[in-house]
Amino acid sequence: MDNRLDRIKAEQLKGRVVTAEEAASWIQDGMTLGLSGFTHAGDAKAVPLALAKRAESELFKVNVFTGASLGSNIDTVFAQSGIVHKRLPFQSDPVMRRKINEGEILYTDHHLSHTAELVRDGVIGPVDFAIIEAISITKDGMIIPTTSVGNSAIFVEHAKNVIVEINTEQPERLYRLHDIYDTGKHEGRLPIPLTHVADRIGSNGIPVDMEKVRGIVFTDQIDSPSKIVPPDSETEAIASHLLELLRSEIRAGRLTERLAPIQSGVGSVANSALHGLIDSEFHDLEMYSEVLQDAVFDLIDADKLRFASGSAISLSREKMEQVYANFGKYEDKIILRPQEITNHPALIRRLGLIAVNTALEFDIYGNVNSTHISGTKMMNGIGGSGDFARNARLSIFVTKATAKDGKISSVVPFVSHVDHTEHDVDVLITEHGYADLRGLAPRERTALVIENCADPTYRPQLRSYYQEALTRGGHTPHVLEKAFSWHLRLAEKGSMLEE
Amino acid sequence: MDNRLDRIKAEQLKGRVVTAEEAASWIQDGMTLGLSGFTHAGDAKAVPLALAKRAESELFKVNVFTGASLGSNIDTVFAQSGIVHKRLPFQSDPVMRRKINEGEILYTDHHLSHTAELVRDGVIGPVDFAIIEAISITKDGMIIPTTSVGNSAIFVEHAKNVIVEINTEQPERLYRLHDIYDTGKHEGRLPIPLTHVADRIGSNGIPVDMEKVRGIVFTDQIDSPSKIVPPDSETEAIASHLLELLRSEIRAGRLTERLAPIQSGVGSVANSALHGLIDSEFHDLEMYSEVLQDAVFDLIDADKLRFASGSAISLSREKMEQVYANFGKYEDKIILRPQEITNHPALIRRLGLIAVNTALEFDIYGNVNSTHISGTKMMNGIGGSGDFARNARLSIFVTKATAKDGKISSVVPFVSHVDHTEHDVDVLITEHGYADLRGLAPRERTALVIENCADPTYRPQLRSYYQEALTRGGHTPHVLEKAFSWHLRLAEKGSMLEE
């Protein structure tokens, strides 16, 4: 007998096992799919890949909703096969990015805490098939997710049909990892009862109407590892300026050495910033974040981190092997929740988070662009950065001061796209220093941004823009006809630097 | 005996009555004042005006923190007398605006729900004197505010000294109007227990350490009336498109005829939009808003509105007389709260508000500018619009399609300042129609914005910009060198319209 069936504890579902190909054959042109998956973690793999295979001999389009970015090459294959009509709420795949920027794939880039509300209210959807990776299905028909929760619960609740992919490579021991809470509809909604990072407020798994479970597929493909670039001298400098800022908050009596729950954006710069905490004096830290990256587990190993709440565990290959081989060491210190809860404005504000997110560029007044290259080309998406920046106690954006060997300045006169307005940005950090903009009028911010954050080669240009802007006046002085001159120079001459 | 003293029920405070001039004399150069007052309602009047008088023979500067805009000519006189170093978080005075735009007064324009957090954390302040208008002081030393709450409670809690202005023209019967709740510091913060618009969750008045009450001043100057422009054909058309939108939400099963709690921005366009509900089929409405304007009381009179929660009552002269002469009719249907609570992200999201705010301009992708004329000159400030737009169930922005006799288009290729990003804007409405942008990719939004909202004379120019942008490609196509050409044409030739 197939002992994989032990993973299906609900007797009435044991007979619903099918192949990935069969499950994929149910999906029809024009349908909307709700896939598990968040930053390469816990994505449904077998059915999506079988579906893309169908496109070799068939013409059809589907809408693809997920938690966030998918791994396992799925977004690449989806984009190449031309089957995606609309994609939301986040992606980070190079091929898909190109198709989005060519206008071939429609992309709705929204705050990650909003997807659940939009599905619940029927603004987007209906979801025809929820396809969810799981470690098991319980006796009473709860789906236990794997390494991410993302939007899986809301997709399952609202989908017409559910396909479960049971990944037998994921240890059953993960069953205590998740905490599934549903806010319910607006009418009669109660306060979310979470008051501490480690609180459990929901169920162990995703409740599902078993009638809707159309099929169960077995897989054994592990998550794609994340590609974390190791810290370099610039990211180390950014980390040290972050520590400097936190120390000055302690001196001002606003924080203690236990800090406050930390949220850290995805990627190498944010990961390095967290790494900086390992050798610091801070202790008994907590995270209330979206993605738990390598640094989170390093902080636990270093006995610096008491607890981490997230929506996904996204690790490098090396870290993945180490963490899952020693999971007992971590399981009481981490929890995964729906992204509506990890990113919920009420909880971010209530817990008073320190939010660290990555900027693509920022301007002399503190507006941040985190998505669009030169205002037009989508990079990845806003993800959860807006959820956190808007409601955190301390909203910090980090970036290297230049890109492309100094040809691009991350500090510009006027950002070419705004994802985070001056009202939602407290502190900017580059390898050169930090600018604390809280409580400052626009004219008070410029010197801090230019002198503390911009690359020295770009400072004279920024000063001269601001001096000219001052002759025009206004609360936020600008020379509108030159506002985008830096981006135009880059397009024309290959560099933002004046000759 | 002076029967005004009856308004001071706390025996130990009766001896602290002073003149406005004496109270004003305590304020020293460099101090920070926290004044009551929100949209011309409930502002401390006598001491601020006496302070400005001192400036005729004395040189000094103070920082002026308030709830929102002040009436009674205070901001005008403050600006003219040159005593303001920094002003926050909102103003709407023409003289002060000019000084801000000339760089003479530093202005920190932040979300109205944030002031309390910034004061509580000591990011701004310390507040040397809280000066608060009240109807009375209770036996146990609670200050009962008048027609607004704003930031008064947080100023009183954190100020070193408190001056109370008891306004004897305000009826004592207002004492049941207020509900003062303090979230407290982040550490150990509990969920705010409000689940229905009419819930009372706090105290009747503002608790004060009586030791800090330095003086009590009697005044009898009533609030400045608001200047509400009556509905015209354009604002009526905007109101009718709003109704159309709400009806389509009902058809989609997302709302009922009781709608959802409504927030409405300040000003004539928003007031007219509310007015449109009077003769509609909607009933048993609720408001969870910031400012209760004339239309709120008209809706109560028309038996359409069950309850309204706000932070201030801001009325025209005529309405003021009518409402306060018949206050018994309204007192069970209205409540005033601190602006941290009226504008709190947790409550806005929990209650699922329909938020209607005013745009200065918006662009073809749905970004909204609500503060800066041509990107540089401050109009009023962001106020609470960001608090509401960011967290509402339905975030709507309204504006007339043109200004200055058609010379300015409110729909532009690229907004010259971003207060509300594309991620936070659901629906745009002008007199020509509405554009519902929810769930749409940028390229899907442009036709709706241009064809439904822009003035017909500007549509060809907008179409031609977008067509050219499409040749450049990108997720959000733009022609960066022409992005601000409309604003530049306005500055050069007096009109955005091409010749």
mmCIF file of C-alpha atoms in Angstrom, chain A residues 242 245-246 249 255 261 263 348 352-358 366 368 384-398 419-429 434-438, chain B residues 111 114 118 121 123:
data_model
loop_
_atom_site.group_PDB
_atom_site.id
_atom_site.type_symbol
_atom_site.label_atom_id
_atom_site.label_comp_id
_atom_site.label_asym_id
_atom_site.label_seq_id
_atom_site.Cartn_x
_atom_site.Cartn_y
_atom_site.Cartn_z
ATOM 1 C CA LEU A 242 20.906 51.087 11.291
ATOM 2 C CA LEU A 245 19.977 54.862 14.572
ATOM 3 C CA LEU A 246 18.591 52.277 16.998
ATOM 4 C CA GLU A 249 16.442 55.839 19.775
ATOM 5 C CA LEU A 255 13.409 52.054 22.766
ATOM 6 C CA PRO A 261 9.196 43.829 16.947
ATOM 7 C CA GLN A 263 9.925 43.678 10.164
ATOM 8 C CA ILE A 348 1.577 46.746 12.751
ATOM 9 C CA GLY A 352 4.730 49.318 17.108
ATOM 10 C CA LEU A 353 7.023 47.718 14.554
ATOM 11 C CA ILE A 354 10.419 48.800 13.395
ATOM 12 C CA ALA A 355 10.038 48.320 9.635
ATOM 13 C CA VAL A 356 13.071 47.989 7.381
ATOM 14 C CA ASN A 357 12.364 47.920 3.655
ATOM 15 C CA THR A 358 14.367 48.390 0.495
ATOM 16 C CA GLY A 366 11.916 61.535 1.298
ATOM 17 C CA VAL A 368 10.421 56.460 -2.072
ATOM 18 C CA GLY A 384 4.219 44.341 1.827
ATOM 19 C CA SER A 385 6.441 47.396 2.084
ATOM 20 C CA GLY A 386 3.458 49.756 1.998
ATOM 21 C CA ASP A 387 1.603 47.816 4.660
ATOM 22 C CA PHE A 388 4.550 48.128 6.987
ATOM 23 C CA ALA A 389 5.837 51.607 6.135
ATOM 24 C CA ARG A 390 2.408 53.144 6.512
ATOM 25 C CA ASN A 391 1.724 51.831 9.972
ATOM 26 C CA ALA A 392 5.052 51.112 11.638
ATOM 27 C CA ARG A 393 6.418 52.964 14.656
ATOM 28 C CA LEU A 394 9.616 53.553 12.719
ATOM 29 C CA SER A 395 9.543 53.267 8.934
ATOM 30 C CA ILE A 396 13.050 52.836 7.546
ATOM 31 C CA PHE A 397 14.133 52.470 3.926
ATOM 32 C CA VAL A 398 17.565 51.186 2.979
ATOM 33 C CA ASP A 419 5.254 53.955 -3.718
ATOM 34 C CA HIS A 420 5.800 55.509 -0.295
ATOM 35 C CA THR A 421 5.046 59.177 0.122
ATOM 36 C CA GLU A 422 7.039 61.580 2.267
ATOM 37 C CA HIS A 423 4.306 61.084 4.894
ATOM 38 C CA ASP A 424 5.177 57.413 5.344
ATOM 39 C CA VAL A 425 8.958 57.513 5.369
ATOM 40 C CA ASP A 426 10.753 58.172 8.658
ATOM 41 C CA VAL A 427 14.397 57.316 8.048
ATOM 42 C CA LEU A 428 16.531 56.745 4.933
ATOM 43 C CA ILE A 429 19.772 54.768 5.138
ATOM 44 C CA TYR A 434 21.151 57.956 7.726
ATOM 45 C CA ALA A 435 18.670 60.791 7.425
ATOM 46 C CA ASP A 436 16.049 60.943 10.161
ATOM 47 C CA LEU A 437 13.183 62.903 8.601
ATOM 48 C CA ARG A 438 10.626 62.620 11.397
ATOM 49 C CA HIS B 111 -1.254 62.103 8.674
ATOM 50 C CA HIS B 114 0.042 60.185 13.590
ATOM 51 C CA LEU B 118 4.714 61.333 17.606
ATOM 52 C CA ASP B 121 7.000 58.821 21.659
ATOM 53 C CA VAL B 123 9.513 62.466 18.434
#
